[in-house]
mmCIF file of C-alpha atoms and ligand atoms in Angstrom:
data_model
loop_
_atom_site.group_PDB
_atom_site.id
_atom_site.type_symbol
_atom_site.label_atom_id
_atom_site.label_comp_id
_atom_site.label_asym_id
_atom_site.label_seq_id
_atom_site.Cartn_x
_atom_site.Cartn_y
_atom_site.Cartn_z
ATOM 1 C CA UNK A 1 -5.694 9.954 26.164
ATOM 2 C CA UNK A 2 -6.000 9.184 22.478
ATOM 3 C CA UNK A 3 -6.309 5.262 21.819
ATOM 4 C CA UNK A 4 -8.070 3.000 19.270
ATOM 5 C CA UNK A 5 -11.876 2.218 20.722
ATOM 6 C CA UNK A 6 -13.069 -0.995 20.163
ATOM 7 C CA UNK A 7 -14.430 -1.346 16.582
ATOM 8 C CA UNK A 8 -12.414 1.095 15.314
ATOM 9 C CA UNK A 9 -10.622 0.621 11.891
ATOM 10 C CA UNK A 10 -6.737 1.945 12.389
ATOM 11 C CA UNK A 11 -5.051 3.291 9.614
ATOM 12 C CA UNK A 12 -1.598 3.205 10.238
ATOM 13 C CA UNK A 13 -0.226 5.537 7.836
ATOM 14 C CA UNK A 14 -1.772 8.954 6.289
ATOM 15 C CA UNK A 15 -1.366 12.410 5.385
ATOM 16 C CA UNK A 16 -3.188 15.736 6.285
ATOM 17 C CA UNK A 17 -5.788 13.556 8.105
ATOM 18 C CA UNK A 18 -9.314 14.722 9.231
ATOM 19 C CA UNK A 19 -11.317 13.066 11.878
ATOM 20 C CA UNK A 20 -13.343 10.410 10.377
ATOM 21 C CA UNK A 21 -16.416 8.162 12.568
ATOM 22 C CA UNK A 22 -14.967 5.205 13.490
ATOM 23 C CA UNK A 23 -11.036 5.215 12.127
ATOM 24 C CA UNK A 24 -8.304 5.593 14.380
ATOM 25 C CA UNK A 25 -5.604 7.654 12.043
ATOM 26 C CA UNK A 26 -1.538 7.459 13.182
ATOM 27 C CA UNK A 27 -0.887 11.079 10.885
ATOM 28 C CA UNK A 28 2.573 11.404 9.342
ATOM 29 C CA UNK A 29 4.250 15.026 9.762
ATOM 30 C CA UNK A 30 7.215 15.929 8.085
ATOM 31 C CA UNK A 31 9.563 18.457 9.374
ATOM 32 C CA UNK A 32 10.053 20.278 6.000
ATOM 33 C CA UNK A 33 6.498 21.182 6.183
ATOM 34 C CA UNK A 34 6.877 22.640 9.569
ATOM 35 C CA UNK A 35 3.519 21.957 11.029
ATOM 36 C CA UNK A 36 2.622 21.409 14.335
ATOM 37 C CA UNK A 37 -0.403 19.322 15.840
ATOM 38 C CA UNK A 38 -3.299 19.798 17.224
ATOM 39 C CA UNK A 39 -5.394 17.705 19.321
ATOM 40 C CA UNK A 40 -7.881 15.574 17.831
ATOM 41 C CA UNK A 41 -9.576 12.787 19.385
ATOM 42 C CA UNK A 42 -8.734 9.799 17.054
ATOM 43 C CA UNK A 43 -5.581 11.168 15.141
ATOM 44 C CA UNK A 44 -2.093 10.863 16.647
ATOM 45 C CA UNK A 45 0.797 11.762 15.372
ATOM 46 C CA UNK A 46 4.724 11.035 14.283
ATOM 47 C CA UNK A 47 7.368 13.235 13.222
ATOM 48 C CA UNK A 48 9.824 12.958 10.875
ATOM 49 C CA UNK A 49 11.943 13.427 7.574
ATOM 50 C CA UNK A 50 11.173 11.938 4.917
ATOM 51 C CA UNK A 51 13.781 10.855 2.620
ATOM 52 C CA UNK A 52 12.340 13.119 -0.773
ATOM 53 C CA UNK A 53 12.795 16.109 1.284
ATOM 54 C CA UNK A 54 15.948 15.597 2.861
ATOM 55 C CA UNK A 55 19.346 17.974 1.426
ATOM 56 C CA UNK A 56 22.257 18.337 3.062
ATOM 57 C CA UNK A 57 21.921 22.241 3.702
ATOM 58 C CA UNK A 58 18.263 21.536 5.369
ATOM 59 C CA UNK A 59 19.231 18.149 7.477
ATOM 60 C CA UNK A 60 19.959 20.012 10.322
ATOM 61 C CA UNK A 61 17.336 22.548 10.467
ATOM 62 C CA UNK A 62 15.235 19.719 9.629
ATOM 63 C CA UNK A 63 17.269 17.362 12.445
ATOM 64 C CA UNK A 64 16.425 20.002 14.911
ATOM 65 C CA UNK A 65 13.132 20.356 13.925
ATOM 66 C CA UNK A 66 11.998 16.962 14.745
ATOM 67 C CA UNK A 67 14.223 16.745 18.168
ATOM 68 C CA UNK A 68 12.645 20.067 19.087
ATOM 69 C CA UNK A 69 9.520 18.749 19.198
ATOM 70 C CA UNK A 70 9.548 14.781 19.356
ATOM 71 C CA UNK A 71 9.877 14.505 22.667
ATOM 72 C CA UNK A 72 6.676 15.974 23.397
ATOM 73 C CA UNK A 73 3.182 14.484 24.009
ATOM 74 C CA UNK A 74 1.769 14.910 21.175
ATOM 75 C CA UNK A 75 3.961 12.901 18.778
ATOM 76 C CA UNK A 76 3.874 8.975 19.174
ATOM 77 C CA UNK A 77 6.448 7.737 16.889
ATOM 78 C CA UNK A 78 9.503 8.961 14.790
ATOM 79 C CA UNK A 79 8.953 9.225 11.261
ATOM 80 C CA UNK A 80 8.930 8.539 7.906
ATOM 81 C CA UNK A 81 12.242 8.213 7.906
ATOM 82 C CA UNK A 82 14.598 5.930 5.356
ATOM 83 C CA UNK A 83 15.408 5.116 2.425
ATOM 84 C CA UNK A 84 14.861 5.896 -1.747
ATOM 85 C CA UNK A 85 16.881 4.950 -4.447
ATOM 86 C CA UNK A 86 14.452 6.668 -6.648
ATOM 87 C CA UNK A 87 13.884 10.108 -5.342
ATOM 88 C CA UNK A 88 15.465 11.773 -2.522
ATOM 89 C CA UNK A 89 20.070 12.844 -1.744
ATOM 90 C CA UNK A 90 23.055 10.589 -2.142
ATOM 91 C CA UNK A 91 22.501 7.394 0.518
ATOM 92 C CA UNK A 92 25.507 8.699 2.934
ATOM 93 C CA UNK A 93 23.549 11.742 3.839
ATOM 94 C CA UNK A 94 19.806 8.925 3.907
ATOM 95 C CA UNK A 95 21.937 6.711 5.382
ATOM 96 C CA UNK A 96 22.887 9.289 8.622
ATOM 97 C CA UNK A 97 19.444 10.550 8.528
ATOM 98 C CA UNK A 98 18.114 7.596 9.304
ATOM 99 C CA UNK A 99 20.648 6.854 11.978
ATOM 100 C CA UNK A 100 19.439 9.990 13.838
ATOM 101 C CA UNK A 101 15.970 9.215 13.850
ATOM 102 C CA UNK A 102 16.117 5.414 14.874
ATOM 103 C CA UNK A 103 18.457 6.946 17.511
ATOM 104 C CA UNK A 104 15.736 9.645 18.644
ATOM 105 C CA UNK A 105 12.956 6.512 18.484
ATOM 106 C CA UNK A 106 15.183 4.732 20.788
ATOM 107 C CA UNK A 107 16.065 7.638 23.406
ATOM 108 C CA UNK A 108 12.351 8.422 23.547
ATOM 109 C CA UNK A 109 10.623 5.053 23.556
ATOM 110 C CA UNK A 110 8.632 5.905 20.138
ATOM 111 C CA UNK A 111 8.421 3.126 17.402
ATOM 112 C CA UNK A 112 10.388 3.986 14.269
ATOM 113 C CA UNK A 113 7.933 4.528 10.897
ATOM 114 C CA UNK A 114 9.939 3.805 7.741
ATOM 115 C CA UNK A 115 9.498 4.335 4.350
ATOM 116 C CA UNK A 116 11.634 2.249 1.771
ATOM 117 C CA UNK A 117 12.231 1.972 -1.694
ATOM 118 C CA UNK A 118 14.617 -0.074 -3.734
ATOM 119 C CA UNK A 119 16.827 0.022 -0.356
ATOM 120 C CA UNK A 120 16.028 -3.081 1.277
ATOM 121 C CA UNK A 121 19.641 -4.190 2.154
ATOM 122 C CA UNK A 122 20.335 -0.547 3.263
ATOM 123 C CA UNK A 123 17.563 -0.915 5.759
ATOM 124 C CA UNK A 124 18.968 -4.467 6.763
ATOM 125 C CA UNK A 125 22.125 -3.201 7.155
ATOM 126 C CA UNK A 126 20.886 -0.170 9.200
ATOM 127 C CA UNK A 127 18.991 -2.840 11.816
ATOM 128 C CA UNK A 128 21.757 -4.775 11.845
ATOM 129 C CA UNK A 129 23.938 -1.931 12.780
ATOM 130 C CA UNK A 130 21.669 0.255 14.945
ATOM 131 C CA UNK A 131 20.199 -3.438 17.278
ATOM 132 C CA UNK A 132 17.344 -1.193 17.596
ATOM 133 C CA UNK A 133 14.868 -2.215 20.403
ATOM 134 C CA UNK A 134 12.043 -0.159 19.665
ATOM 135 C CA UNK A 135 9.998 -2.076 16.663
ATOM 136 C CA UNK A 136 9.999 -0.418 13.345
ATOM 137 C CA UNK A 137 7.061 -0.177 10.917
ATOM 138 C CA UNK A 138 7.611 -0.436 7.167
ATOM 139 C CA UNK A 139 4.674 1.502 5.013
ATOM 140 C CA UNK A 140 3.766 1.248 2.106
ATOM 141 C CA UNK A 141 4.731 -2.307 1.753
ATOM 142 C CA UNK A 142 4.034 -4.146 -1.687
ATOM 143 C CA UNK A 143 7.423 -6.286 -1.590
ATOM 144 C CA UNK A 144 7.930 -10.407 -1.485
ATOM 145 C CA UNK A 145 6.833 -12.962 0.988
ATOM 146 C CA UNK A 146 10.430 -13.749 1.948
ATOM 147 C CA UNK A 147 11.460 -10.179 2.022
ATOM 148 C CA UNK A 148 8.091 -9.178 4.649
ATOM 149 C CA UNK A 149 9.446 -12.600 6.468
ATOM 150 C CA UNK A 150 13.059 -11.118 7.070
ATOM 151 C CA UNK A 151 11.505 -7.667 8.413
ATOM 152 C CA UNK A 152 9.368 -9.226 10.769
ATOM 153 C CA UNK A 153 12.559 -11.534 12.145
ATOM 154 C CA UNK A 154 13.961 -7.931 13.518
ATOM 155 C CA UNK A 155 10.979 -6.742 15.223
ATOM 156 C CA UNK A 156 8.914 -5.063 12.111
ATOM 157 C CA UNK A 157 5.640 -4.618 11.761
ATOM 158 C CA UNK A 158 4.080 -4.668 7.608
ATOM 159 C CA UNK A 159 2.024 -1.968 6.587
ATOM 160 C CA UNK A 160 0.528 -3.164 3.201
ATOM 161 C CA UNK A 161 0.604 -0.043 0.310
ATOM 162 C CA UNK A 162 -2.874 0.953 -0.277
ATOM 163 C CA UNK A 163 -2.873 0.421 -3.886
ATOM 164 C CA UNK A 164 -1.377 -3.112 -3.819
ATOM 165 C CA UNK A 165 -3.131 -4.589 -1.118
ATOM 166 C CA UNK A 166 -6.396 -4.281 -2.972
ATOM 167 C CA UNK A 167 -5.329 -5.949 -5.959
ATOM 168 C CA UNK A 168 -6.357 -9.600 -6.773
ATOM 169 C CA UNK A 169 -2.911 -11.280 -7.027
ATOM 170 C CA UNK A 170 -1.998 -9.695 -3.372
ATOM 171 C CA UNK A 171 -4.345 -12.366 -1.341
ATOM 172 C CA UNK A 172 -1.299 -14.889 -1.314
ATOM 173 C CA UNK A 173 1.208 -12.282 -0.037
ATOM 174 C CA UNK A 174 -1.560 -11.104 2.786
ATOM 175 C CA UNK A 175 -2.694 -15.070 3.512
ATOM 176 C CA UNK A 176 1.382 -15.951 4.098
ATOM 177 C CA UNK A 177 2.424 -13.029 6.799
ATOM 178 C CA UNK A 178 1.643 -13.520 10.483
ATOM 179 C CA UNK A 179 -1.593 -11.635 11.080
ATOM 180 C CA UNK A 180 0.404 -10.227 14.125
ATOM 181 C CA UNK A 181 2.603 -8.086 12.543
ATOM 182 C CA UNK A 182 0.410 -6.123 10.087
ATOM 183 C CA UNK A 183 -1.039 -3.000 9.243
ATOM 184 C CA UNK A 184 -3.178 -1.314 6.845
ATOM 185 C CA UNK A 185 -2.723 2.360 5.546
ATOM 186 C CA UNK A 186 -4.302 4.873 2.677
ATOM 187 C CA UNK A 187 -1.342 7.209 2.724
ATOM 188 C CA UNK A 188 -2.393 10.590 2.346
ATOM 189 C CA UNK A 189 -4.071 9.428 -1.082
ATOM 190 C CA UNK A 190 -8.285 9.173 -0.008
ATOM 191 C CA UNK A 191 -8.718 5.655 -0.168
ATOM 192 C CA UNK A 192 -10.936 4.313 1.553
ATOM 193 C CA UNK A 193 -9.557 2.282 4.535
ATOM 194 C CA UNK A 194 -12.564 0.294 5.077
ATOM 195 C CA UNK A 195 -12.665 -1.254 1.708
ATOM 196 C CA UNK A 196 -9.017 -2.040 2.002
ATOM 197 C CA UNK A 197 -10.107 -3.178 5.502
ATOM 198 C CA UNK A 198 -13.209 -5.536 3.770
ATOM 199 C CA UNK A 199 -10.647 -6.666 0.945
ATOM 200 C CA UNK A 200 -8.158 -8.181 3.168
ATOM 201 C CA UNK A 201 -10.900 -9.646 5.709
ATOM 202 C CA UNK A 202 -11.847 -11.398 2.950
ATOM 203 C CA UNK A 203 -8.592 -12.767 1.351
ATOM 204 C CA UNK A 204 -8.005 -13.853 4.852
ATOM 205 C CA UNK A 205 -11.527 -15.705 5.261
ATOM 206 C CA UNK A 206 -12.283 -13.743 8.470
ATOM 207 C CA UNK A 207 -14.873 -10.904 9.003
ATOM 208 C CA UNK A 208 -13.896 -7.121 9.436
ATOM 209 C CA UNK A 209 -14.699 -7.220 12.641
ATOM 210 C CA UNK A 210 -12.108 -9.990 13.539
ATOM 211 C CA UNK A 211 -9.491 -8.276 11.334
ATOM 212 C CA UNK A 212 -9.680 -5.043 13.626
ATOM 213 C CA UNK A 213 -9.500 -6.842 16.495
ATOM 214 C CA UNK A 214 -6.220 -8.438 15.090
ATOM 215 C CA UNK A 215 -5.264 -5.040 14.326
ATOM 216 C CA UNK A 216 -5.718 -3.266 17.523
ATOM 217 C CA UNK A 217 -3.966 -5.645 19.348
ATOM 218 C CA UNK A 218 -0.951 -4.804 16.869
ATOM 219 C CA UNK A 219 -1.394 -1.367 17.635
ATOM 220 C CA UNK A 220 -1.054 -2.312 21.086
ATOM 221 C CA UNK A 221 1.957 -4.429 20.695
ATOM 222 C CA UNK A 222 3.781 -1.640 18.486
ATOM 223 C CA UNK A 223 2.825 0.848 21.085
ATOM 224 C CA UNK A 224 3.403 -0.993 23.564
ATOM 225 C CA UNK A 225 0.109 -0.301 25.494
ATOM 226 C CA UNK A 226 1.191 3.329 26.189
ATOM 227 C CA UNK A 227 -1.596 5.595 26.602
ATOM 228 C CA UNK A 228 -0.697 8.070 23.310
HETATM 229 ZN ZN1 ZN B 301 3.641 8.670 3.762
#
């Protein structure tokens, strides 16, 4: 059984992670890179594929891939999957890729991790479409108040981007979203989650301690209290 402790910090979305004292990691896999977990105490893990890395001649090596082995203990949620206008194939092929995966989070009970960018109304559409009832995660998020307010209307939880959330001017943004539906995340990129963790305690005029309590009942909620 791998769970957040009491005390711990959570960071909700990384890369490559390594245990760390203290920090309860969700680690993103991504079927083009073919890795498999291993068992760590404090790491779990989801599997998906990611919209850079997507082609049509790979989707359904990739596809398979992540059915193979999503079923299986020792991946928690489906994901990244979504959307880019920026970097990644044409938004039919996104579009169906996506549809697979929220499928797959829905036949196995995992929640859905998304990354989106510049696709907002594609992922409304999608929810809209799919009536999902697992709850889907957005990472990475550095968007509007009324945009994070429409999200959490269909079930989604806000994971803040790292970079953003530290900034000054993002205190408002963090101050005006439900502390029930949010996350906090370094990415893959070595920040350090308890900073990000001190920053927003104090933009929200609580202390750390408070803030991962708030946060590990969201973990709860998103996993539903399944032991992982
Ligand atoms: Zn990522």
């Amino acid at each position: 059984m791998n769970f957040p402790r009491p005390g711990d910090y959570i960071d909700i979305h990384n890369h490559d992670s390594k245990h760390a004292e203290g920090v309860f990691i969700l680690n993103n896999l991504m079927a083009h890179e073919g890795i498999l977990p291993e068992y760590q105490s404090g790491i779990i893990h989801s599997l998906g594929i990611h919209p850079w890395f997507l082609t049509e001649n790979h989707h359904d090596i990739l596809l398979g891939f992540v059915k193979h082995y999503a079923p299986g203990n020792s991946i928690s949620a489906i994901g990244e999957a979504g959307f880019d206008k920026l970097k990644g194939p044409e938004m039919k092929l996104q579009h169906r890729t996506f549809a697979e995966q929220a499928a797959l989070s829905e036949e196995l009970e995992k929640p859905l991790v998304i990354h989106c960018v510049r696709a907002w109304d594609e992922l409304m559409s999608a929810h809209k479409e799919l009536k999902p009832k697992m709850p889907w995660l957005v990472h990475g998020f550095r968007g509007k108040k009324e945009l994070a307010m429409q999200l959490i209307s269909k079930n989604t939880y806000i994971s803040f981007w790292f970079d953003f959330i530290v900034r000054p001017e993002a205190s408002v943004l963090v101050r005006s979203i439900p502390i029930d539906r949010i996350f906090l995340e370094t990415d893959g990129s070595g920040a350090d989650i308890k900073e990000i963790y001190r920053k927003v305690a104090a933009d929200l005029g609580m202390t750390t301690d408070t803030l991962k309590n708030h946060i590990i009942k969201n973990f709860k909620e998103l996993f539903k209290g399944k032991p992982l």
